[in-house]
Amino acid sequence: MNYSNFKIPAVAVALGASLGGLVYGYVNEAISLALEAATPYVEQGFEVREDNWSGEVEPGKPLLVKHQLFRGNEYWFWAGTSWPGATIKVDIFDSEGNSVGLESFARDSFAGVRALPQKTATYLIRVVAEYSKTGEGLTDEERGANDPVEGVGEFSGSLDWGLVYGYR
Amino acid sequence: MVMIENVIRIFGRAPLAGLGAVFVATLIFGAGLLNAENAPNAPERIDLSNFPGEMVEKVVVPIPAEIFAVLEKLDEPDWNSGIELPEQGDPVGERAILALTFGSLVGEGFIAVQAKNADEIQTIGKRVLALSEALGLAAAVRPHSLSIIEAAGNSDWKKVRDELDATQQTVRTTMEKLRDDELSGLVSLGGWLRGTNVVTSFISNSFSEDKAELLNQPGLIEHFRGLLDSMKGPSANSPQIRSISTGLARLEAIIAPSTEISEEDINQLRDISRTMLEEYYFEKKAAETGTSIN
């Protein structure tokens, strides 16, 4: 898997920095979208971690992230993908594969799932990014992204994804 | 009172009171989700033996504040008694040891912020900067260090916590850009070890099974053991790293999966983690086991 960063302008830098996020002039756009999904929950007292997961993945190929959770904390995981027209969803399971998500949402480029662990243990967060639109099904924005300009913007067969979490 | 309500909410010892808390929590969350669309139903179960996707290798290590948050709900620890800032020496030595020390110092900062001890936080902020200079990372760390000192002066504890997390992350990211992934992992290990030591010390003084369960972290210990096993270069064979590696093996033997962690186990975890920290952070104390904090 290629964990390269997607470079985007200063607007996204400001968004990331507003959550104490990434600096140095560039941010990961999928992470920025995940952080955007986290914003309302920060106001509810969730502390969003600086560390996170990101990379690229083939559309529809599920990813599993192992993570230590503590009983007594409440968690939200937020995922994002920046490719126009792509969707993403996130679920959480215990180490036996049983779903433990209490609620979730998915809105095109970002999604979230909440968990209140019943025991302190390693859990599995599943992220699936999908993109299947072609031809006339594309919106103008999506078409723009898929009209190659000197090789830029052409769908390469993989989607960017990012995952962040918060606790309280 | 707040602590008792938290215990009821999280651990469900008083179902009726818990229902009230759940109702309130539902209202709070409902407000936050007004604009959200419900996700398609997740499968109730996935077959892990035949998973069609990919396991992400990166491990995100929880910061000490995550486990402190639970302990705070279960107990009223005297966080000030947990602060144990070593005497300041010249930050020189192998980069591996400096990286471990950096992580533990940030861990100390998380303890100090739980204690709301502005003086100690400001001292730690200055030491973090001094240590980052020894690591050649002062330019990246200075803004965080200044923010920590300023936020502590303003009693903005959430900001201090965020900046401590950001400091550690900035150092790790910078190390990774310099292809120093080993050092980045050691920063996480140092923070985890300092957090584990103070948590086991508190639990040891006021044992309960709920609190002991917080140490059920075999996946993280396995991760850290893998990190040390894969180290290359002269640091890999230094007596300190070898001793820490042995300590992790001893911790792993106690925190075995599906085993309840007893009071005796907690005492051992406290003493082993203390011994590991004495390899690079605390002064070695001869013929003494553990620390006595309340």
JSON list of N, CA and C in Angstrom, two decimals, chain B residues 165-238:
[
{"chain": "B", "resi": 165, "resn": "ASP", "atom": "N", "xyz": [0.06, 16.30, 22.77]},
{"chain": "B", "resi": 165, "resn": "ASP", "atom": "CA", "xyz": [-0.16, 15.30, 21.71]},
{"chain": "B", "resi": 165, "resn": "ASP", "atom": "C", "xyz": [0.49, 15.78, 20.41]},
{"chain": "B", "resi": 166, "resn": "ALA", "atom": "N", "xyz": [0.29, 17.08, 20.10]},
{"chain": "B", "resi": 166, "resn": "ALA", "atom": "CA", "xyz": [0.84, 17.63, 18.86]},
{"chain": "B", "resi": 166, "resn": "ALA", "atom": "C", "xyz": [2.37, 17.62, 18.90]},
{"chain": "B", "resi": 167, "resn": "THR", "atom": "N", "xyz": [2.95, 17.90, 20.07]},
{"chain": "B", "resi": 167, "resn": "THR", "atom": "CA", "xyz": [4.41, 17.90, 20.20]},
{"chain": "B", "resi": 167, "resn": "THR", "atom": "C", "xyz": [4.96, 16.52, 19.85]},
{"chain": "B", "resi": 168, "resn": "GLN", "atom": "N", "xyz": [4.36, 15.51, 20.47]},
{"chain": "B", "resi": 168, "resn": "GLN", "atom": "CA", "xyz": [4.83, 14.14, 20.23]},
{"chain": "B", "resi": 168, "resn": "GLN", "atom": "C", "xyz": [4.66, 13.78, 18.76]},
{"chain": "B", "resi": 169, "resn": "GLN", "atom": "N", "xyz": [3.52, 14.17, 18.19]},
{"chain": "B", "resi": 169, "resn": "GLN", "atom": "CA", "xyz": [3.24, 13.83, 16.80]},
{"chain": "B", "resi": 169, "resn": "GLN", "atom": "C", "xyz": [4.20, 14.55, 15.85]},
{"chain": "B", "resi": 170, "resn": "THR", "atom": "N", "xyz": [4.49, 15.82, 16.15]},
{"chain": "B", "resi": 170, "resn": "THR", "atom": "CA", "xyz": [5.42, 16.58, 15.31]},
{"chain": "B", "resi": 170, "resn": "THR", "atom": "C", "xyz": [6.80, 15.94, 15.32]},
{"chain": "B", "resi": 171, "resn": "VAL", "atom": "N", "xyz": [7.24, 15.56, 16.51]},
{"chain": "B", "resi": 171, "resn": "VAL", "atom": "CA", "xyz": [8.56, 14.93, 16.61]},
{"chain": "B", "resi": 171, "resn": "VAL", "atom": "C", "xyz": [8.58, 13.61, 15.84]},
{"chain": "B", "resi": 172, "resn": "ARG", "atom": "N", "xyz": [7.52, 12.83, 15.99]},
{"chain": "B", "resi": 172, "resn": "ARG", "atom": "CA", "xyz": [7.49, 11.53, 15.32]},
{"chain": "B", "resi": 172, "resn": "ARG", "atom": "C", "xyz": [7.43, 11.71, 13.80]},
{"chain": "B", "resi": 173, "resn": "THR", "atom": "N", "xyz": [6.60, 12.65, 13.34]},
{"chain": "B", "resi": 173, "resn": "THR", "atom": "CA", "xyz": [6.47, 12.89, 11.90]},
{"chain": "B", "resi": 173, "resn": "THR", "atom": "C", "xyz": [7.80, 13.36, 11.32]},
{"chain": "B", "resi": 174, "resn": "THR", "atom": "N", "xyz": [8.46, 14.28, 12.06]},
{"chain": "B", "resi": 174, "resn": "THR", "atom": "CA", "xyz": [9.75, 14.78, 11.57]},
{"chain": "B", "resi": 174, "resn": "THR", "atom": "C", "xyz": [10.77, 13.66, 11.51]},
{"chain": "B", "resi": 175, "resn": "MET", "atom": "N", "xyz": [10.79, 12.81, 12.54]},
{"chain": "B", "resi": 175, "resn": "MET", "atom": "CA", "xyz": [11.72, 11.68, 12.53]},
{"chain": "B", "resi": 175, "resn": "MET", "atom": "C", "xyz": [11.44, 10.75, 11.35]},
{"chain": "B", "resi": 176, "resn": "GLU", "atom": "N", "xyz": [10.16, 10.53, 11.07]},
{"chain": "B", "resi": 176, "resn": "GLU", "atom": "CA", "xyz": [9.81, 9.62, 9.96]},
{"chain": "B", "resi": 176, "resn": "GLU", "atom": "C", "xyz": [10.24, 10.22, 8.63]},
{"chain": "B", "resi": 177, "resn": "LYS", "atom": "N", "xyz": [10.12, 11.56, 8.51]},
{"chain": "B", "resi": 177, "resn": "LYS", "atom": "CA", "xyz": [10.57, 12.20, 7.27]},
{"chain": "B", "resi": 177, "resn": "LYS", "atom": "C", "xyz": [12.08, 12.04, 7.09]},
{"chain": "B", "resi": 178, "resn": "LEU", "atom": "N", "xyz": [12.78, 11.97, 8.21]},
{"chain": "B", "resi": 178, "resn": "LEU", "atom": "CA", "xyz": [14.24, 11.78, 8.17]},
{"chain": "B", "resi": 178, "resn": "LEU", "atom": "C", "xyz": [14.60, 10.30, 8.14]},
{"chain": "B", "resi": 179, "resn": "ARG", "atom": "N", "xyz": [13.58, 9.48, 7.90]},
{"chain": "B", "resi": 179, "resn": "ARG", "atom": "CA", "xyz": [13.74, 8.01, 7.84]},
{"chain": "B", "resi": 179, "resn": "ARG", "atom": "C", "xyz": [14.24, 7.44, 9.17]},
{"chain": "B", "resi": 180, "resn": "ASP", "atom": "N", "xyz": [13.86, 8.09, 10.25]},
{"chain": "B", "resi": 180, "resn": "ASP", "atom": "CA", "xyz": [14.18, 7.60, 11.59]},
{"chain": "B", "resi": 180, "resn": "ASP", "atom": "C", "xyz": [12.94, 6.96, 12.22]},
{"chain": "B", "resi": 181, "resn": "ASP", "atom": "N", "xyz": [12.36, 5.99, 11.53]},
{"chain": "B", "resi": 181, "resn": "ASP", "atom": "CA", "xyz": [11.13, 5.36, 12.02]},
{"chain": "B", "resi": 181, "resn": "ASP", "atom": "C", "xyz": [11.33, 4.69, 13.38]},
{"chain": "B", "resi": 182, "resn": "GLU", "atom": "N", "xyz": [12.54, 4.15, 13.57]},
{"chain": "B", "resi": 182, "resn": "GLU", "atom": "CA", "xyz": [12.84, 3.50, 14.87]},
{"chain": "B", "resi": 182, "resn": "GLU", "atom": "C", "xyz": [12.68, 4.50, 16.00]},
{"chain": "B", "resi": 183, "resn": "LEU", "atom": "N", "xyz": [13.29, 5.68, 15.80]},
{"chain": "B", "resi": 183, "resn": "LEU", "atom": "CA", "xyz": [13.24, 6.70, 16.85]},
{"chain": "B", "resi": 183, "resn": "LEU", "atom": "C", "xyz": [11.80, 7.14, 17.09]},
{"chain": "B", "resi": 184, "resn": "SER", "atom": "N", "xyz": [11.04, 7.26, 16.03]},
{"chain": "B", "resi": 184, "resn": "SER", "atom": "CA", "xyz": [9.63, 7.65, 16.16]},
{"chain": "B", "resi": 184, "resn": "SER", "atom": "C", "xyz": [8.88, 6.66, 17.05]},
{"chain": "B", "resi": 185, "resn": "GLY", "atom": "N", "xyz": [9.12, 5.39, 16.82]},
{"chain": "B", "resi": 185, "resn": "GLY", "atom": "CA", "xyz": [8.48, 4.36, 17.65]},
{"chain": "B", "resi": 185, "resn": "GLY", "atom": "C", "xyz": [8.93, 4.42, 19.10]},
{"chain": "B", "resi": 186, "resn": "LEU", "atom": "N", "xyz": [10.19, 4.78, 19.31]},
{"chain": "B", "resi": 186, "resn": "LEU", "atom": "CA", "xyz": [10.71, 4.86, 20.68]},
{"chain": "B", "resi": 186, "resn": "LEU", "atom": "C", "xyz": [10.07, 6.02, 21.45]},
{"chain": "B", "resi": 187, "resn": "VAL", "atom": "N", "xyz": [9.73, 7.09, 20.75]},
{"chain": "B", "resi": 187, "resn": "VAL", "atom": "CA", "xyz": [9.03, 8.20, 21.40]},
{"chain": "B", "resi": 187, "resn": "VAL", "atom": "C", "xyz": [7.69, 7.69, 21.95]},
{"chain": "B", "resi": 188, "resn": "SER", "atom": "N", "xyz": [6.97, 6.93, 21.13]},
{"chain": "B", "resi": 188, "resn": "SER", "atom": "CA", "xyz": [5.68, 6.36, 21.58]},
{"chain": "B", "resi": 188, "resn": "SER", "atom": "C", "xyz": [5.89, 5.42, 22.76]},
{"chain": "B", "resi": 189, "resn": "LEU", "atom": "N", "xyz": [6.92, 4.58, 22.66]},
{"chain": "B", "resi": 189, "resn": "LEU", "atom": "CA", "xyz": [7.20, 3.62, 23.73]},
{"chain": "B", "resi": 189, "resn": "LEU", "atom": "C", "xyz": [7.49, 4.35, 25.05]},
{"chain": "B", "resi": 190, "resn": "GLY", "atom": "N", "xyz": [8.29, 5.42, 24.98]},
{"chain": "B", "resi": 190, "resn": "GLY", "atom": "CA", "xyz": [8.62, 6.18, 26.19]},
{"chain": "B", "resi": 190, "resn": "GLY", "atom": "C", "xyz": [7.39, 6.76, 26.85]},
{"chain": "B", "resi": 191, "resn": "GLY", "atom": "N", "xyz": [6.48, 7.31, 26.05]},
{"chain": "B", "resi": 191, "resn": "GLY", "atom": "CA", "xyz": [5.25, 7.88, 26.61]},
{"chain": "B", "resi": 191, "resn": "GLY", "atom": "C", "xyz": [4.36, 6.81, 27.20]},
{"chain": "B", "resi": 192, "resn": "TRP", "atom": "N", "xyz": [4.23, 5.70, 26.48]},
{"chain": "B", "resi": 192, "resn": "TRP", "atom": "CA", "xyz": [3.38, 4.59, 26.97]},
{"chain": "B", "resi": 192, "resn": "TRP", "atom": "C", "xyz": [3.91, 4.04, 28.29]},
{"chain": "B", "resi": 193, "resn": "LEU", "atom": "N", "xyz": [5.25, 3.91, 28.36]},
{"chain": "B", "resi": 193, "resn": "LEU", "atom": "CA", "xyz": [5.86, 3.33, 29.56]},
{"chain": "B", "resi": 193, "resn": "LEU", "atom": "C", "xyz": [5.65, 4.22, 30.78]},
{"chain": "B", "resi": 194, "resn": "ARG", "atom": "N", "xyz": [5.82, 5.52, 30.60]},
{"chain": "B", "resi": 194, "resn": "ARG", "atom": "CA", "xyz": [5.64, 6.44, 31.73]},
{"chain": "B", "resi": 194, "resn": "ARG", "atom": "C", "xyz": [4.16, 6.42, 32.17]},
{"chain": "B", "resi": 195, "resn": "GLY", "atom": "N", "xyz": [3.26, 6.40, 31.21]},
{"chain": "B", "resi": 195, "resn": "GLY", "atom": "CA", "xyz": [1.84, 6.34, 31.53]},
{"chain": "B", "resi": 195, "resn": "GLY", "atom": "C", "xyz": [1.48, 5.06, 32.25]},
{"chain": "B", "resi": 196, "resn": "THR", "atom": "N", "xyz": [2.02, 3.94, 31.76]},
{"chain": "B", "resi": 196, "resn": "THR", "atom": "CA", "xyz": [1.73, 2.64, 32.37]},
{"chain": "B", "resi": 196, "resn": "THR", "atom": "C", "xyz": [2.24, 2.60, 33.81]},
{"chain": "B", "resi": 197, "resn": "ASN", "atom": "N", "xyz": [3.42, 3.16, 34.03]},
{"chain": "B", "resi": 197, "resn": "ASN", "atom": "CA", "xyz": [3.99, 3.13, 35.38]},
{"chain": "B", "resi": 197, "resn": "ASN", "atom": "C", "xyz": [3.14, 3.92, 36.37]},
{"chain": "B", "resi": 198, "resn": "VAL", "atom": "N", "xyz": [2.69, 5.10, 35.99]},
{"chain": "B", "resi": 198, "resn": "VAL", "atom": "CA", "xyz": [1.92, 5.90, 36.94]},
{"chain": "B", "resi": 198, "resn": "VAL", "atom": "C", "xyz": [0.53, 5.29, 37.17]},
{"chain": "B", "resi": 199, "resn": "VAL", "atom": "N", "xyz": [-0.05, 4.72, 36.12]},
{"chain": "B", "resi": 199, "resn": "VAL", "atom": "CA", "xyz": [-1.37, 4.11, 36.25]},
{"chain": "B", "resi": 199, "resn": "VAL", "atom": "C", "xyz": [-1.30, 2.89, 37.17]},
{"chain": "B", "resi": 200, "resn": "THR", "atom": "N", "xyz": [-0.29, 2.04, 36.98]},
{"chain": "B", "resi": 200, "resn": "THR", "atom": "CA", "xyz": [-0.16, 0.86, 37.84]},
{"chain": "B", "resi": 200, "resn": "THR", "atom": "C", "xyz": [0.13, 1.27, 39.29]},
{"chain": "B", "resi": 201, "resn": "SER", "atom": "N", "xyz": [0.85, 2.38, 39.46]},
{"chain": "B", "resi": 201, "resn": "SER", "atom": "CA", "xyz": [1.12, 2.85, 40.83]},
{"chain": "B", "resi": 201, "resn": "SER", "atom": "C", "xyz": [-0.19, 3.27, 41.51]},
{"chain": "B", "resi": 202, "resn": "PHE", "atom": "N", "xyz": [-1.02, 3.99, 40.81]},
{"chain": "B", "resi": 202, "resn": "PHE", "atom": "CA", "xyz": [-2.31, 4.41, 41.39]},
{"chain": "B", "resi": 202, "resn": "PHE", "atom": "C", "xyz": [-3.20, 3.20, 41.67]},
{"chain": "B", "resi": 203, "resn": "ILE", "atom": "N", "xyz": [-3.27, 2.29, 40.69]},
{"chain": "B", "resi": 203, "resn": "ILE", "atom": "CA", "xyz": [-4.16, 1.13, 40.86]},
{"chain": "B", "resi": 203, "resn": "ILE", "atom": "C", "xyz": [-3.65, 0.25, 42.00]},
{"chain": "B", "resi": 204, "resn": "SER", "atom": "N", "xyz": [-2.34, 0.14, 42.12]},
{"chain": "B", "resi": 204, "resn": "SER", "atom": "CA", "xyz": [-1.76, -0.66, 43.18]},
{"chain": "B", "resi": 204, "resn": "SER", "atom": "C", "xyz": [-2.18, -0.14, 44.56]},
{"chain": "B", "resi": 205, "resn": "ASN", "atom": "N", "xyz": [-2.32, 1.16, 44.67]},
{"chain": "B", "resi": 205, "resn": "ASN", "atom": "CA", "xyz": [-2.70, 1.76, 45.95]},
{"chain": "B", "resi": 205, "resn": "ASN", "atom": "C", "xyz": [-4.19, 1.67, 46.25]},
{"chain": "B", "resi": 206, "resn": "SER", "atom": "N", "xyz": [-4.98, 1.42, 45.22]},
{"chain": "B", "resi": 206, "resn": "SER", "atom": "CA", "xyz": [-6.43, 1.36, 45.41]},
{"chain": "B", "resi": 206, "resn": "SER", "atom": "C", "xyz": [-6.99, 0.40, 44.36]},
{"chain": "B", "resi": 207, "resn": "PHE", "atom": "N", "xyz": [-6.78, -0.89, 44.59]},
{"chain": "B", "resi": 207, "resn": "PHE", "atom": "CA", "xyz": [-7.06, -1.89, 43.56]},
{"chain": "B", "resi": 207, "resn": "PHE", "atom": "C", "xyz": [-8.56, -2.11, 43.34]},
{"chain": "B", "resi": 208, "resn": "SER", "atom": "N", "xyz": [-8.92, -2.25, 42.07]},
{"chain": "B", "resi": 208, "resn": "SER", "atom": "CA", "xyz": [-10.23, -2.79, 41.71]},
{"chain": "B", "resi": 208, "resn": "SER", "atom": "C", "xyz": [-10.07, -3.49, 40.36]},
{"chain": "B", "resi": 209, "resn": "GLU", "atom": "N", "xyz": [-10.95, -4.45, 40.09]},
{"chain": "B", "resi": 209, "resn": "GLU", "atom": "CA", "xyz": [-10.85, -5.18, 38.82]},
{"chain": "B", "resi": 209, "resn": "GLU", "atom": "C", "xyz": [-11.11, -4.26, 37.63]},
{"chain": "B", "resi": 210, "resn": "ASP", "atom": "N", "xyz": [-12.06, -3.33, 37.82]},
{"chain": "B", "resi": 210, "resn": "ASP", "atom": "CA", "xyz": [-12.36, -2.39, 36.73]},
{"chain": "B", "resi": 210, "resn": "ASP", "atom": "C", "xyz": [-11.12, -1.61, 36.33]},
{"chain": "B", "resi": 211, "resn": "LYS", "atom": "N", "xyz": [-10.37, -1.16, 37.34]},
{"chain": "B", "resi": 211, "resn": "LYS", "atom": "CA", "xyz": [-9.17, -0.38, 37.04]},
{"chain": "B", "resi": 211, "resn": "LYS", "atom": "C", "xyz": [-8.08, -1.28, 36.46]},
{"chain": "B", "resi": 212, "resn": "ALA", "atom": "N", "xyz": [-7.94, -2.48, 37.00]},
{"chain": "B", "resi": 212, "resn": "ALA", "atom": "CA", "xyz": [-6.88, -3.39, 36.52]},
{"chain": "B", "resi": 212, "resn": "ALA", "atom": "C", "xyz": [-7.08, -3.74, 35.05]},
{"chain": "B", "resi": 213, "resn": "GLU", "atom": "N", "xyz": [-8.35, -3.79, 34.63]},
{"chain": "B", "resi": 213, "resn": "GLU", "atom": "CA", "xyz": [-8.64, -4.16, 33.24]},
{"chain": "B", "resi": 213, "resn": "GLU", "atom": "C", "xyz": [-8.01, -3.17, 32.24]},
{"chain": "B", "resi": 214, "resn": "LEU", "atom": "N", "xyz": [-7.75, -1.96, 32.72]},
{"chain": "B", "resi": 214, "resn": "LEU", "atom": "CA", "xyz": [-7.14, -0.95, 31.83]},
{"chain": "B", "resi": 214, "resn": "LEU", "atom": "C", "xyz": [-5.78, -1.38, 31.30]},
{"chain": "B", "resi": 215, "resn": "LEU", "atom": "N", "xyz": [-5.16, -2.33, 32.01]},
{"chain": "B", "resi": 215, "resn": "LEU", "atom": "CA", "xyz": [-3.83, -2.78, 31.59]},
{"chain": "B", "resi": 215, "resn": "LEU", "atom": "C", "xyz": [-3.90, -3.91, 30.56]},
{"chain": "B", "resi": 216, "resn": "ASN", "atom": "N", "xyz": [-5.09, -4.28, 30.17]},
{"chain": "B", "resi": 216, "resn": "ASN", "atom": "CA", "xyz": [-5.22, -5.36, 29.19]},
{"chain": "B", "resi": 216, "resn": "ASN", "atom": "C", "xyz": [-4.87, -4.83, 27.80]},
{"chain": "B", "resi": 217, "resn": "GLN", "atom": "N", "xyz": [-3.58, -4.77, 27.52]},
{"chain": "B", "resi": 217, "resn": "GLN", "atom": "CA", "xyz": [-3.09, -4.16, 26.28]},
{"chain": "B", "resi": 217, "resn": "GLN", "atom": "C", "xyz": [-2.06, -5.05, 25.58]},
{"chain": "B", "resi": 218, "resn": "PRO", "atom": "N", "xyz": [-2.36, -6.34, 25.40]},
{"chain": "B", "resi": 218, "resn": "PRO", "atom": "CA", "xyz": [-1.33, -7.22, 24.81]},
{"chain": "B", "resi": 218, "resn": "PRO", "atom": "C", "xyz": [-0.92, -6.82, 23.40]},
{"chain": "B", "resi": 219, "resn": "GLY", "atom": "N", "xyz": [-1.84, -6.25, 22.64]},
{"chain": "B", "resi": 219, "resn": "GLY", "atom": "CA", "xyz": [-1.51, -5.86, 21.27]},
{"chain": "B", "resi": 219, "resn": "GLY", "atom": "C", "xyz": [-0.44, -4.77, 21.23]},
{"chain": "B", "resi": 220, "resn": "LEU", "atom": "N", "xyz": [-0.53, -3.83, 22.17]},
{"chain": "B", "resi": 220, "resn": "LEU", "atom": "CA", "xyz": [0.46, -2.75, 22.19]},
{"chain": "B", "resi": 220, "resn": "LEU", "atom": "C", "xyz": [1.83, -3.28, 22.60]},
{"chain": "B", "resi": 221, "resn": "ILE", "atom": "N", "xyz": [1.85, -4.18, 23.58]},
{"chain": "B", "resi": 221, "resn": "ILE", "atom": "CA", "xyz": [3.14, -4.74, 24.02]},
{"chain": "B", "resi": 221, "resn": "ILE", "atom": "C", "xyz": [3.78, -5.53, 22.87]},
{"chain": "B", "resi": 222, "resn": "GLU", "atom": "N", "xyz": [2.97, -6.29, 22.16]},
{"chain": "B", "resi": 222, "resn": "GLU", "atom": "CA", "xyz": [3.47, -7.04, 21.01]},
{"chain": "B", "resi": 222, "resn": "GLU", "atom": "C", "xyz": [4.07, -6.07, 19.97]},
{"chain": "B", "resi": 223, "resn": "HIS", "atom": "N", "xyz": [3.37, -4.96, 19.76]},
{"chain": "B", "resi": 223, "resn": "HIS", "atom": "CA", "xyz": [3.86, -3.95, 18.81]},
{"chain": "B", "resi": 223, "resn": "HIS", "atom": "C", "xyz": [5.23, -3.41, 19.24]},
{"chain": "B", "resi": 224, "resn": "PHE", "atom": "N", "xyz": [5.35, -3.07, 20.53]},
{"chain": "B", "resi": 224, "resn": "PHE", "atom": "CA", "xyz": [6.61, -2.50, 21.01]},
{"chain": "B", "resi": 224, "resn": "PHE", "atom": "C", "xyz": [7.73, -3.54, 20.97]},
{"chain": "B", "resi": 225, "resn": "ARG", "atom": "N", "xyz": [7.40, -4.79, 21.26]},
{"chain": "B", "resi": 225, "resn": "ARG", "atom": "CA", "xyz": [8.43, -5.83, 21.19]},
{"chain": "B", "resi": 225, "resn": "ARG", "atom": "C", "xyz": [8.93, -5.98, 19.75]},
{"chain": "B", "resi": 226, "resn": "GLY", "atom": "N", "xyz": [7.99, -5.93, 18.82]},
{"chain": "B", "resi": 226, "resn": "GLY", "atom": "CA", "xyz": [8.38, -6.00, 17.40]},
{"chain": "B", "resi": 226, "resn": "GLY", "atom": "C", "xyz": [9.28, -4.85, 17.00]},
{"chain": "B", "resi": 227, "resn": "LEU", "atom": "N", "xyz": [8.95, -3.67, 17.55]},
{"chain": "B", "resi": 227, "resn": "LEU", "atom": "CA", "xyz": [9.76, -2.48, 17.26]},
{"chain": "B", "resi": 227, "resn": "LEU", "atom": "C", "xyz": [11.20, -2.67, 17.72]},
{"chain": "B", "resi": 228, "resn": "LEU", "atom": "N", "xyz": [11.38, -3.13, 18.95]},
{"chain": "B", "resi": 228, "resn": "LEU", "atom": "CA", "xyz": [12.74, -3.31, 19.47]},
{"chain": "B", "resi": 228, "resn": "LEU", "atom": "C", "xyz": [13.45, -4.45, 18.75]},
{"chain": "B", "resi": 229, "resn": "ASP", "atom": "N", "xyz": [12.71, -5.51, 18.43]},
{"chain": "B", "resi": 229, "resn": "ASP", "atom": "CA", "xyz": [13.33, -6.65, 17.73]},
{"chain": "B", "resi": 229, "resn": "ASP", "atom": "C", "xyz": [13.85, -6.25, 16.35]},
{"chain": "B", "resi": 230, "resn": "SER", "atom": "N", "xyz": [13.17, -5.27, 15.73]},
{"chain": "B", "resi": 230, "resn": "SER", "atom": "CA", "xyz": [13.56, -4.90, 14.36]},
{"chain": "B", "resi": 230, "resn": "SER", "atom": "C", "xyz": [14.60, -3.78, 14.33]},
{"chain": "B", "resi": 231, "resn": "MET", "atom": "N", "xyz": [15.01, -3.30, 15.51]},
{"chain": "B", "resi": 231, "resn": "MET", "atom": "CA", "xyz": [15.99, -2.21, 15.54]},
{"chain": "B", "resi": 231, "resn": "MET", "atom": "C", "xyz": [17.32, -2.65, 14.96]},
{"chain": "B", "resi": 232, "resn": "LYS", "atom": "N", "xyz": [17.94, -1.72, 14.25]},
{"chain": "B", "resi": 232, "resn": "LYS", "atom": "CA", "xyz": [19.26, -2.00, 13.67]},
{"chain": "B", "resi": 232, "resn": "LYS", "atom": "C", "xyz": [20.26, -0.97, 14.22]},
{"chain": "B", "resi": 233, "resn": "GLY", "atom": "N", "xyz": [21.51, -1.20, 13.98]},
{"chain": "B", "resi": 233, "resn": "GLY", "atom": "CA", "xyz": [22.52, -0.24, 14.42]},
{"chain": "B", "resi": 233, "resn": "GLY", "atom": "C", "xyz": [22.97, -0.52, 15.84]},
{"chain": "B", "resi": 234, "resn": "PRO", "atom": "N", "xyz": [23.92, 0.28, 16.31]},
{"chain": "B", "resi": 234, "resn": "PRO", "atom": "CA", "xyz": [24.54, 0.02, 17.62]},
{"chain": "B", "resi": 234, "resn": "PRO", "atom": "C", "xyz": [23.56, 0.12, 18.79]},
{"chain": "B", "resi": 235, "resn": "SER", "atom": "N", "xyz": [22.57, 0.99, 18.66]},
{"chain": "B", "resi": 235, "resn": "SER", "atom": "CA", "xyz": [21.61, 1.15, 19.77]},
{"chain": "B", "resi": 235, "resn": "SER", "atom": "C", "xyz": [20.86, -0.14, 20.07]},
{"chain": "B", "resi": 236, "resn": "ALA", "atom": "N", "xyz": [20.65, -0.94, 19.02]},
{"chain": "B", "resi": 236, "resn": "ALA", "atom": "CA", "xyz": [19.84, -2.15, 19.18]},
{"chain": "B", "resi": 236, "resn": "ALA", "atom": "C", "xyz": [20.44, -3.08, 20.24]},
{"chain": "B", "resi": 237, "resn": "ASN", "atom": "N", "xyz": [21.75, -3.06, 20.36]},
{"chain": "B", "resi": 237, "resn": "ASN", "atom": "CA", "xyz": [22.41, -3.97, 21.30]},
{"chain": "B", "resi": 237, "resn": "ASN", "atom": "C", "xyz": [22.90, -3.27, 22.57]},
{"chain": "B", "resi": 238, "resn": "SER", "atom": "N", "xyz": [22.46, -2.04, 22.77]},
{"chain": "B", "resi": 238, "resn": "SER", "atom": "CA", "xyz": [22.89, -1.34, 23.98]},
{"chain": "B", "resi": 238, "resn": "SER", "atom": "C", "xyz": [22.25, -2.01, 25.19]}
]
